[in-house]
Amino acid sequence: MARELLDSAQWFSSSSEALKDEVAKLMRPVEADDGHCFIEEGHPINEFIIIEEGFLTRTKNLKSSDGNLFIEEVGPGTVTGFLHVAGYEDEKSFATLAADGKAKVWAVQGKEFQAMLASNPQHALEVIRILSKRMRGGVNTFRGALNRNLASLQEKRLNKSLSKSITSGHEFEKEKLKVLCYDTTSWVQENFEPQVKAFNESQGEFEIQMDFTQDRLGVKTAKYASGYQAVCLFVNDTADAEVMWVLSMCGVKMIAMRCAGFDRIDTKAAQTFGISVTRVPAYSPYAVAEHAVALLMTLNRKTHMASTRVKMADFTLDSGLLGVDIYGKTVGVMGTGKIGQILCNIIAGFGVKLLAHDVYESDDVKALGGT
């Protein structure tokens, strides 16, 4: 059964029959119950595992609590730990790998596998080809990260060299914070670019380099952040645990939200992977309250309908454009926080009867005549 499993197993399915035969000789079966730990986070990986039946889950310890962060689930045909055994000496595990229910796997001891490769150069060369093919799958991501990191390293070396030289007549290179802005529309870029330029001009040896993409952040687009120290997100970008994992591997250290909400951000995962999260603390309460009044007047006085007619050269006056006086009407306001209080203050100017509801009553709203 061990030999047959290799025909469909990840990494080995396209390898030579001779290599499969040698690996099969090293495989030993392991019957695991639910929760059985194969690899523990932070411990050396001494073997690789080939799953025949059942599923294993990979989790990472949360720094903020006693719980675990789910990363992924792997099933039949998956080979895990092979990269560590084939390419690294005493490499420590990034996460914990445990059985999710009953599982049957085959384990290969790393030292035995390495000894087999050392005794047969042809097998060793074949494993190198397997590893090379696997690595090419992510070449664009790694190449981008390498180029950006090399550029950053060159800048730092240049700054260090310049700092030791005579400052007279020399222009120092500034330290850069590289930011990738996701879900960018034209108006976002038009507003950000002059602000970033003004900020950079006001600084001494520090500046922000902001690049833009129209794509929203997700599992497939997280790799775009390779080589960036920070990403700037909006309300529709998703940064769950899987995305956080990719961002951390890309070198991202900060997520800057250009909005108040952060419900699509897994903050526990961010803390686990060492990524800081910032957000806009609040919008202008006056802007929201005034916009609400603008919508109220538009609906009441039918200005949106009149505007559409004028654009069509239709200047007809009929009952469809009639509104009513706001004066003397009863207006209800749900919520009397900052925005609600400002809205009540504006609405009171129309001469209305004001009804308000909130868990905590506002004295300011009562002073306006609100009940």
mmCIF file of C-alpha atoms in Angstrom:
data_model
loop_
_atom_site.group_PDB
_atom_site.id
_atom_site.type_symbol
_atom_site.label_atom_id
_atom_site.label_comp_id
_atom_site.label_asym_id
_atom_site.label_seq_id
_atom_site.Cartn_x
_atom_site.Cartn_y
_atom_site.Cartn_z
ATOM 1 C CA MET A 1 0.000 0.000 0.000
ATOM 2 C CA ALA A 2 2.878 2.371 0.774
ATOM 3 C CA ARG A 3 4.230 2.037 -2.765
ATOM 4 C CA GLU A 4 0.795 2.546 -4.350
ATOM 5 C CA LEU A 5 0.193 5.702 -2.300
ATOM 6 C CA LEU A 6 3.291 7.349 -3.778
ATOM 7 C CA ASP A 7 1.804 7.102 -7.295
ATOM 8 C CA SER A 8 -0.781 9.741 -6.376
ATOM 9 C CA ALA A 9 0.981 11.549 -3.543
ATOM 10 C CA GLN A 10 2.028 15.174 -3.761
ATOM 11 C CA TRP A 11 5.740 15.595 -4.650
ATOM 12 C CA PHE A 12 6.226 11.944 -5.706
ATOM 13 C CA SER A 13 3.471 11.312 -8.279
ATOM 14 C CA SER A 14 5.725 12.260 -11.222
ATOM 15 C CA SER A 15 8.992 10.908 -9.800
ATOM 16 C CA SER A 16 10.801 7.836 -11.126
ATOM 17 C CA GLU A 17 9.776 4.306 -10.188
ATOM 18 C CA ALA A 18 13.196 3.727 -8.658
ATOM 19 C CA LEU A 19 12.887 6.694 -6.298
ATOM 20 C CA LYS A 20 9.378 5.634 -5.281
ATOM 21 C CA ASP A 21 10.618 2.142 -4.502
ATOM 22 C CA GLU A 22 13.363 3.494 -2.228
ATOM 23 C CA VAL A 23 11.040 5.897 -0.431
ATOM 24 C CA ALA A 24 8.446 3.129 0.087
ATOM 25 C CA LYS A 25 11.069 1.080 1.938
ATOM 26 C CA LEU A 26 11.436 3.929 4.478
ATOM 27 C CA MET A 27 7.710 4.487 5.062
ATOM 28 C CA ARG A 28 6.187 3.287 8.338
ATOM 29 C CA PRO A 29 2.404 3.337 9.028
ATOM 30 C CA VAL A 30 0.908 5.417 11.840
ATOM 31 C CA GLU A 31 -2.712 5.024 13.004
ATOM 32 C CA ALA A 32 -3.735 8.272 14.717
ATOM 33 C CA ASP A 33 -6.725 9.149 16.886
ATOM 34 C CA ASP A 34 -8.408 12.541 16.956
ATOM 35 C CA GLY A 35 -6.062 15.213 18.317
ATOM 36 C CA HIS A 36 -2.872 13.197 17.848
ATOM 37 C CA CYS A 37 -0.016 15.677 17.403
ATOM 38 C CA PHE A 38 2.431 14.883 14.607
ATOM 39 C CA ILE A 39 4.373 18.140 14.587
ATOM 40 C CA GLU A 40 4.402 20.735 17.379
ATOM 41 C CA GLU A 41 4.939 24.416 16.697
ATOM 42 C CA GLY A 42 8.461 25.581 17.502
ATOM 43 C CA HIS A 43 9.919 22.052 17.592
ATOM 44 C CA PRO A 44 12.338 20.526 15.056
ATOM 45 C CA ILE A 45 10.799 18.599 12.149
ATOM 46 C CA ASN A 46 12.473 15.198 11.969
ATOM 47 C CA GLU A 47 10.176 13.427 9.505
ATOM 48 C CA PHE A 48 7.793 14.039 6.651
ATOM 49 C CA ILE A 49 4.285 12.607 6.506
ATOM 50 C CA ILE A 50 2.174 11.220 3.665
ATOM 51 C CA ILE A 51 -1.565 11.108 4.394
ATOM 52 C CA GLU A 52 -3.463 8.020 3.270
ATOM 53 C CA GLU A 53 -6.806 8.439 5.095
ATOM 54 C CA GLY A 54 -8.416 11.194 7.161
ATOM 55 C CA PHE A 55 -7.453 14.811 7.610
ATOM 56 C CA LEU A 56 -4.853 16.778 9.542
ATOM 57 C CA THR A 57 -5.179 20.413 10.609
ATOM 58 C CA ARG A 58 -2.398 22.961 10.829
ATOM 59 C CA THR A 59 -2.843 25.556 13.593
ATOM 60 C CA LYS A 60 -0.770 28.304 15.177
ATOM 61 C CA ASN A 61 -0.784 29.303 18.833
ATOM 62 C CA LEU A 62 -2.457 32.626 19.603
ATOM 63 C CA LYS A 63 -0.292 34.962 21.645
ATOM 64 C CA SER A 64 -3.269 36.718 23.180
ATOM 65 C CA SER A 65 -5.102 33.646 24.496
ATOM 66 C CA ASP A 66 -4.928 29.916 25.060
ATOM 67 C CA GLY A 67 -6.671 29.182 21.767
ATOM 68 C CA ASN A 68 -5.273 28.217 18.375
ATOM 69 C CA LEU A 69 -5.512 29.889 14.992
ATOM 70 C CA PHE A 70 -6.688 27.554 12.210
ATOM 71 C CA ILE A 71 -4.488 27.824 9.139
ATOM 72 C CA GLU A 72 -5.420 24.957 6.827
ATOM 73 C CA GLU A 73 -6.658 21.378 6.547
ATOM 74 C CA VAL A 74 -4.772 18.755 4.533
ATOM 75 C CA GLY A 75 -6.118 15.427 3.355
ATOM 76 C CA PRO A 76 -5.305 12.197 1.487
ATOM 77 C CA GLY A 77 -2.349 12.374 -0.871
ATOM 78 C CA THR A 78 -0.806 15.376 0.856
ATOM 79 C CA VAL A 79 2.870 15.287 1.816
ATOM 80 C CA THR A 80 3.779 17.610 4.684
ATOM 81 C CA GLY A 81 7.197 18.324 6.168
ATOM 82 C CA PHE A 82 9.059 17.269 3.018
ATOM 83 C CA LEU A 83 10.639 20.673 2.404
ATOM 84 C CA HIS A 84 12.012 20.792 5.931
ATOM 85 C CA VAL A 85 13.474 17.294 5.780
ATOM 86 C CA ALA A 86 14.863 17.624 2.247
ATOM 87 C CA GLY A 87 16.189 21.151 2.456
ATOM 88 C CA TYR A 88 16.867 22.261 6.027
ATOM 89 C CA GLU A 89 18.834 20.986 8.996
ATOM 90 C CA ASP A 90 16.992 21.013 12.344
ATOM 91 C CA GLU A 91 14.321 23.365 10.963
ATOM 92 C CA LYS A 92 11.675 24.292 13.540
ATOM 93 C CA SER A 93 7.985 23.969 12.759
ATOM 94 C CA PHE A 94 6.017 27.090 11.866
ATOM 95 C CA ALA A 95 2.756 25.571 13.162
ATOM 96 C CA THR A 96 1.264 22.536 14.892
ATOM 97 C CA LEU A 97 0.009 19.602 12.797
ATOM 98 C CA ALA A 98 -2.571 17.310 14.433
ATOM 99 C CA ALA A 99 -5.184 14.735 13.428
ATOM 100 C CA ASP A 100 -8.741 15.993 12.915
ATOM 101 C CA GLY A 101 -10.554 12.755 13.665
ATOM 102 C CA LYS A 102 -9.042 9.350 12.981
ATOM 103 C CA ALA A 103 -6.305 9.299 10.373
ATOM 104 C CA LYS A 104 -3.847 6.909 8.783
ATOM 105 C CA VAL A 105 -0.528 8.319 7.630
ATOM 106 C CA TRP A 106 2.908 7.100 6.593
ATOM 107 C CA ALA A 107 5.988 8.673 8.174
ATOM 108 C CA VAL A 108 9.518 8.845 6.789
ATOM 109 C CA GLN A 109 12.375 9.683 9.148
ATOM 110 C CA GLY A 110 14.444 12.596 7.896
ATOM 111 C CA LYS A 111 17.852 11.060 8.668
ATOM 112 C CA GLU A 112 16.947 7.838 6.878
ATOM 113 C CA PHE A 113 15.711 9.771 3.836
ATOM 114 C CA GLN A 114 18.867 11.902 3.742
ATOM 115 C CA ALA A 115 21.047 8.817 4.078
ATOM 116 C CA MET A 116 19.241 7.258 1.123
ATOM 117 C CA LEU A 117 19.895 10.356 -0.990
ATOM 118 C CA ALA A 118 23.546 10.429 0.069
ATOM 119 C CA SER A 119 23.997 6.835 -1.067
ATOM 120 C CA ASN A 120 22.428 7.411 -4.495
ATOM 121 C CA PRO A 121 23.373 10.626 -6.391
ATOM 122 C CA GLN A 122 20.711 9.962 -9.038
ATOM 123 C CA HIS A 123 17.965 10.048 -6.433
ATOM 124 C CA ALA A 124 19.465 13.176 -4.910
ATOM 125 C CA LEU A 125 19.437 14.921 -8.298
ATOM 126 C CA GLU A 126 15.832 13.864 -8.850
ATOM 127 C CA VAL A 127 14.773 15.320 -5.500
ATOM 128 C CA ILE A 128 16.515 18.564 -6.461
ATOM 129 C CA ARG A 129 14.490 18.618 -9.687
ATOM 130 C CA ILE A 130 11.284 18.006 -7.720
ATOM 131 C CA LEU A 131 12.094 20.859 -5.357
ATOM 132 C CA SER A 132 12.990 23.162 -8.252
ATOM 133 C CA LYS A 133 9.718 22.436 -10.033
ATOM 134 C CA ARG A 134 7.787 23.122 -6.844
ATOM 135 C CA MET A 135 9.589 26.393 -6.259
ATOM 136 C CA ARG A 136 8.897 27.642 -9.779
ATOM 137 C CA GLY A 137 5.185 27.691 -8.939
ATOM 138 C CA GLY A 138 5.731 30.719 -6.729
ATOM 139 C CA VAL A 139 8.574 32.311 -8.658
ATOM 140 C CA ASN A 140 6.749 35.569 -9.397
ATOM 141 C CA THR A 141 5.982 36.183 -5.741
ATOM 142 C CA PHE A 142 9.499 35.395 -4.576
ATOM 143 C CA ARG A 143 11.107 37.303 -7.427
ATOM 144 C CA GLY A 144 9.094 40.408 -6.581
ATOM 145 C CA ALA A 145 9.959 40.100 -2.923
ATOM 146 C CA LEU A 146 13.631 39.525 -3.714
ATOM 147 C CA ASN A 147 13.891 42.519 -6.027
ATOM 148 C CA ARG A 148 12.182 44.854 -3.590
ATOM 149 C CA ASN A 149 14.166 43.588 -0.606
ATOM 150 C CA LEU A 150 17.449 43.882 -2.507
ATOM 151 C CA ALA A 151 16.551 47.441 -3.477
ATOM 152 C CA SER A 152 15.741 48.210 0.150
ATOM 153 C CA LEU A 153 19.026 46.645 1.281
ATOM 154 C CA GLN A 154 20.973 48.683 -1.249
ATOM 155 C CA GLU A 155 19.289 51.862 -0.026
ATOM 156 C CA LYS A 156 20.153 51.072 3.593
ATOM 157 C CA ARG A 157 23.764 50.346 2.681
ATOM 158 C CA LEU A 158 23.957 53.581 0.735
ATOM 159 C CA ASN A 159 22.519 55.533 3.662
ATOM 160 C CA LYS A 160 25.005 53.928 6.022
ATOM 161 C CA SER A 161 27.876 54.697 3.669
ATOM 162 C CA LEU A 162 26.792 58.299 3.202
ATOM 163 C CA SER A 163 26.406 58.824 6.935
ATOM 164 C CA LYS A 164 30.099 57.981 7.344
ATOM 165 C CA SER A 165 31.230 60.276 4.557
ATOM 166 C CA ILE A 166 31.640 64.025 4.537
ATOM 167 C CA THR A 167 28.136 65.497 4.536
ATOM 168 C CA SER A 168 29.069 68.665 2.654
ATOM 169 C CA GLY A 169 27.911 68.495 -0.951
ATOM 170 C CA HIS A 170 26.148 65.138 -0.508
ATOM 171 C CA GLU A 171 22.422 64.433 -0.691
ATOM 172 C CA PHE A 172 21.331 61.703 1.713
ATOM 173 C CA GLU A 173 18.959 58.942 0.603
ATOM 174 C CA LYS A 174 15.761 58.889 2.611
ATOM 175 C CA GLU A 175 14.484 55.854 4.477
ATOM 176 C CA LYS A 176 11.307 54.626 2.780
ATOM 177 C CA LEU A 177 8.114 53.074 4.052
ATOM 178 C CA LYS A 178 6.640 51.113 1.147
ATOM 179 C CA VAL A 179 2.843 50.935 1.164
ATOM 180 C CA LEU A 180 0.540 49.108 -1.252
ATOM 181 C CA CYS A 181 -2.951 50.598 -1.434
ATOM 182 C CA TYR A 182 -5.631 48.020 -2.344
ATOM 183 C CA ASP A 183 -9.093 48.609 -3.873
ATOM 184 C CA THR A 184 -8.007 51.938 -5.323
ATOM 185 C CA THR A 185 -10.353 54.085 -7.400
ATOM 186 C CA SER A 186 -9.254 57.178 -9.314
ATOM 187 C CA TRP A 187 -10.478 59.560 -6.619
ATOM 188 C CA VAL A 188 -8.571 57.660 -3.939
ATOM 189 C CA GLN A 189 -5.320 57.952 -5.849
ATOM 190 C CA GLU A 190 -5.980 61.599 -6.739
ATOM 191 C CA ASN A 191 -6.465 62.436 -3.056
ATOM 192 C CA PHE A 192 -3.633 60.319 -1.673
ATOM 193 C CA GLU A 193 -0.833 61.319 -4.048
ATOM 194 C CA PRO A 194 -0.689 65.063 -3.174
ATOM 195 C CA GLN A 195 -1.008 64.258 0.540
ATOM 196 C CA VAL A 196 1.862 61.759 0.383
ATOM 197 C CA LYS A 197 3.946 64.239 -1.608
ATOM 198 C CA ALA A 198 3.317 67.006 0.931
ATOM 199 C CA PHE A 199 4.200 64.667 3.788
ATOM 200 C CA ASN A 200 7.442 63.572 2.141
ATOM 201 C CA GLU A 201 8.480 67.165 1.497
ATOM 202 C CA SER A 202 7.949 68.015 5.169
ATOM 203 C CA GLN A 203 10.140 65.164 6.396
ATOM 204 C CA GLY A 204 13.885 64.946 6.722
ATOM 205 C CA GLU A 205 15.296 61.447 6.178
ATOM 206 C CA PHE A 206 11.998 59.572 5.892
ATOM 207 C CA GLU A 207 9.393 59.256 3.149
ATOM 208 C CA ILE A 208 6.424 57.139 2.094
ATOM 209 C CA GLN A 209 6.361 55.314 -1.221
ATOM 210 C CA MET A 210 2.736 54.441 -1.991
ATOM 211 C CA ASP A 211 1.736 52.242 -4.895
ATOM 212 C CA PHE A 212 -1.842 51.543 -5.956
ATOM 213 C CA THR A 213 -3.848 48.579 -7.247
ATOM 214 C CA GLN A 214 -7.529 48.369 -8.163
ATOM 215 C CA ASP A 215 -7.693 44.786 -6.895
ATOM 216 C CA ARG A 216 -9.242 44.069 -3.524
ATOM 217 C CA LEU A 217 -7.199 42.228 -0.933
ATOM 218 C CA GLY A 218 -7.920 38.510 -0.707
ATOM 219 C CA VAL A 219 -6.165 35.149 -0.775
ATOM 220 C CA LYS A 220 -5.283 35.470 -4.485
ATOM 221 C CA THR A 221 -4.078 39.085 -4.306
ATOM 222 C CA ALA A 222 -2.222 39.076 -0.985
ATOM 223 C CA LYS A 223 0.998 38.088 -2.791
ATOM 224 C CA TYR A 224 1.002 41.488 -4.512
ATOM 225 C CA ALA A 225 2.265 42.909 -1.205
ATOM 226 C CA SER A 226 5.643 41.167 -1.500
ATOM 227 C CA GLY A 227 8.352 43.584 -0.383
ATOM 228 C CA TYR A 228 5.947 46.154 1.097
ATOM 229 C CA GLN A 229 6.079 46.981 4.801
ATOM 230 C CA ALA A 230 2.435 48.084 4.948
ATOM 231 C CA VAL A 231 -0.850 47.767 3.077
ATOM 232 C CA CYS A 232 -3.711 50.265 3.013
ATOM 233 C CA LEU A 233 -7.194 48.702 2.920
ATOM 234 C CA PHE A 234 -10.831 49.762 2.534
ATOM 235 C CA VAL A 235 -14.194 48.351 3.599
ATOM 236 C CA ASN A 236 -14.386 45.534 1.011
ATOM 237 C CA ASP A 237 -10.865 44.169 1.489
ATOM 238 C CA THR A 238 -10.596 40.863 3.351
ATOM 239 C CA ALA A 239 -7.735 40.060 5.726
ATOM 240 C CA ASP A 240 -8.641 36.743 7.349
ATOM 241 C CA ALA A 241 -6.192 34.282 8.903
ATOM 242 C CA GLU A 242 -5.083 32.831 5.562
ATOM 243 C CA VAL A 243 -4.476 36.285 4.096
ATOM 244 C CA MET A 244 -2.580 37.329 7.235
ATOM 245 C CA TRP A 245 -0.335 34.325 6.799
ATOM 246 C CA VAL A 246 0.511 35.318 3.220
ATOM 247 C CA LEU A 247 1.026 38.970 4.163
ATOM 248 C CA SER A 248 3.421 38.014 6.940
ATOM 249 C CA MET A 249 5.464 35.888 4.519
ATOM 250 C CA CYS A 250 5.543 38.850 2.133
ATOM 251 C CA GLY A 251 7.096 41.017 4.859
ATOM 252 C CA VAL A 252 4.058 43.154 5.720
ATOM 253 C CA LYS A 253 4.169 44.598 9.245
ATOM 254 C CA MET A 254 1.172 46.948 9.234
ATOM 255 C CA ILE A 255 -2.385 47.123 7.917
ATOM 256 C CA ALA A 256 -3.688 50.696 7.689
ATOM 257 C CA MET A 257 -7.463 50.902 7.256
ATOM 258 C CA ARG A 258 -8.704 54.028 5.488
ATOM 259 C CA CYS A 259 -12.091 53.573 7.162
ATOM 260 C CA ALA A 260 -13.482 53.241 10.681
ATOM 261 C CA GLY A 261 -14.738 49.661 10.390
ATOM 262 C CA PHE A 262 -12.454 46.638 10.728
ATOM 263 C CA ASP A 263 -14.965 43.757 10.795
ATOM 264 C CA ARG A 264 -13.236 42.047 7.830
ATOM 265 C CA ILE A 265 -9.877 42.049 9.640
ATOM 266 C CA ASP A 266 -8.931 39.048 11.785
ATOM 267 C CA THR A 267 -7.233 40.988 14.577
ATOM 268 C CA LYS A 268 -6.255 37.842 16.497
ATOM 269 C CA ALA A 269 -4.495 36.486 13.420
ATOM 270 C CA ALA A 270 -2.811 39.865 12.923
ATOM 271 C CA GLN A 271 -1.450 39.751 16.454
ATOM 272 C CA THR A 272 -0.285 36.168 16.001
ATOM 273 C CA PHE A 273 1.662 37.041 12.852
ATOM 274 C CA GLY A 274 3.032 40.292 14.305
ATOM 275 C CA ILE A 275 1.060 42.648 12.054
ATOM 276 C CA SER A 276 -0.196 45.949 13.500
ATOM 277 C CA VAL A 277 -3.651 47.222 12.525
ATOM 278 C CA THR A 278 -4.637 50.900 12.480
ATOM 279 C CA ARG A 279 -7.879 52.560 11.434
ATOM 280 C CA VAL A 280 -9.635 55.901 11.082
ATOM 281 C CA PRO A 281 -10.995 56.579 14.606
ATOM 282 C CA ALA A 282 -14.067 58.494 13.363
ATOM 283 C CA TYR A 283 -15.502 60.419 10.453
ATOM 284 C CA SER A 284 -16.767 63.984 10.729
ATOM 285 C CA PRO A 285 -20.142 63.684 12.551
ATOM 286 C CA TYR A 286 -21.257 66.917 10.872
ATOM 287 C CA ALA A 287 -20.672 65.439 7.399
ATOM 288 C CA VAL A 288 -22.888 62.423 8.140
ATOM 289 C CA ALA A 289 -25.649 64.471 9.809
ATOM 290 C CA GLU A 290 -25.685 67.072 7.042
ATOM 291 C CA HIS A 291 -25.792 64.370 4.378
ATOM 292 C CA ALA A 292 -28.801 62.789 6.127
ATOM 293 C CA VAL A 293 -30.612 66.141 5.986
ATOM 294 C CA ALA A 294 -29.674 66.519 2.303
ATOM 295 C CA LEU A 295 -31.247 63.141 1.555
ATOM 296 C CA LEU A 296 -34.349 64.071 3.544
ATOM 297 C CA MET A 297 -34.827 67.276 1.554
ATOM 298 C CA THR A 298 -34.129 65.511 -1.742
ATOM 299 C CA LEU A 299 -36.823 62.920 -1.087
ATOM 300 C CA ASN A 300 -39.303 65.504 0.181
ATOM 301 C CA ARG A 301 -38.843 68.177 -2.495
ATOM 302 C CA LYS A 302 -38.204 65.693 -5.348
ATOM 303 C CA THR A 303 -35.062 67.558 -6.430
ATOM 304 C CA HIS A 304 -33.548 64.322 -7.769
ATOM 305 C CA MET A 305 -36.527 63.857 -10.086
ATOM 306 C CA ALA A 306 -36.494 67.490 -11.184
ATOM 307 C CA SER A 307 -32.759 67.269 -11.939
ATOM 308 C CA THR A 308 -33.312 64.223 -14.155
ATOM 309 C CA ARG A 309 -36.108 65.992 -16.061
ATOM 310 C CA VAL A 310 -34.012 69.107 -16.649
ATOM 311 C CA LYS A 311 -31.186 66.983 -18.092
ATOM 312 C CA MET A 312 -33.765 65.611 -20.552
ATOM 313 C CA ALA A 313 -34.994 69.139 -21.398
ATOM 314 C CA ASP A 314 -38.304 68.366 -19.699
ATOM 315 C CA PHE A 315 -39.471 71.437 -17.785
ATOM 316 C CA THR A 316 -42.963 70.159 -17.048
ATOM 317 C CA LEU A 317 -44.467 71.106 -13.673
ATOM 318 C CA ASP A 318 -46.869 68.550 -12.232
ATOM 319 C CA SER A 319 -47.896 66.978 -8.934
ATOM 320 C CA GLY A 320 -45.061 64.465 -9.169
ATOM 321 C CA LEU A 321 -42.653 67.194 -8.084
ATOM 322 C CA LEU A 322 -44.682 68.450 -5.133
ATOM 323 C CA GLY A 323 -43.281 68.185 -1.623
ATOM 324 C CA VAL A 324 -44.530 69.148 1.827
ATOM 325 C CA ASP A 325 -43.389 71.538 4.539
ATOM 326 C CA ILE A 326 -41.048 70.045 7.084
ATOM 327 C CA TYR A 327 -42.204 72.734 9.518
ATOM 328 C CA GLY A 328 -44.676 71.393 12.052
ATOM 329 C CA LYS A 329 -44.003 67.755 11.237
ATOM 330 C CA THR A 330 -42.839 65.093 13.708
ATOM 331 C CA VAL A 331 -39.338 63.802 13.060
ATOM 332 C CA GLY A 332 -37.934 60.685 14.736
ATOM 333 C CA VAL A 333 -34.221 60.189 15.320
ATOM 334 C CA MET A 334 -32.861 56.764 16.254
ATOM 335 C CA GLY A 335 -29.667 57.142 18.256
ATOM 336 C CA THR A 336 -28.492 60.355 19.920
ATOM 337 C CA GLY A 337 -24.734 59.940 19.917
ATOM 338 C CA LYS A 338 -22.498 62.543 18.286
ATOM 339 C CA ILE A 339 -24.118 62.268 14.864
ATOM 340 C CA GLY A 340 -27.629 61.992 16.275
ATOM 341 C CA GLN A 341 -27.235 65.093 18.442
ATOM 342 C CA ILE A 342 -25.934 67.143 15.514
ATOM 343 C CA LEU A 343 -28.812 65.906 13.344
ATOM 344 C CA CYS A 344 -31.318 66.885 16.056
ATOM 345 C CA ASN A 345 -29.777 70.350 16.235
ATOM 346 C CA ILE A 346 -30.145 70.815 12.459
ATOM 347 C CA ILE A 347 -33.662 69.376 12.288
ATOM 348 C CA ALA A 348 -34.836 71.537 15.188
ATOM 349 C CA GLY A 349 -34.180 74.575 12.997
ATOM 350 C CA PHE A 350 -37.024 73.499 10.715
ATOM 351 C CA GLY A 351 -39.525 73.940 13.535
ATOM 352 C CA VAL A 352 -40.425 70.280 13.982
ATOM 353 C CA LYS A 353 -41.597 68.151 16.876
ATOM 354 C CA LEU A 354 -38.583 66.057 17.759
ATOM 355 C CA LEU A 355 -38.805 62.450 18.965
ATOM 356 C CA ALA A 356 -35.566 60.670 19.837
ATOM 357 C CA HIS A 357 -34.632 57.216 21.055
ATOM 358 C CA ASP A 358 -31.424 56.017 22.644
ATOM 359 C CA VAL A 359 -30.383 53.726 25.468
ATOM 360 C CA TYR A 360 -28.835 56.776 27.122
ATOM 361 C CA GLU A 361 -30.920 59.961 27.087
ATOM 362 C CA SER A 362 -29.192 63.139 25.916
ATOM 363 C CA ASP A 363 -29.666 66.374 27.883
ATOM 364 C CA ASP A 364 -28.633 68.364 24.829
ATOM 365 C CA VAL A 365 -31.439 66.811 22.768
ATOM 366 C CA LYS A 366 -33.912 67.475 25.574
ATOM 367 C CA ALA A 367 -32.810 71.109 25.585
ATOM 368 C CA LEU A 368 -33.792 71.288 21.899
ATOM 369 C CA GLY A 369 -37.304 70.169 22.821
ATOM 370 C CA GLY A 370 -36.758 66.525 22.064
ATOM 371 C CA THR A 371 -38.733 63.874 23.892
#
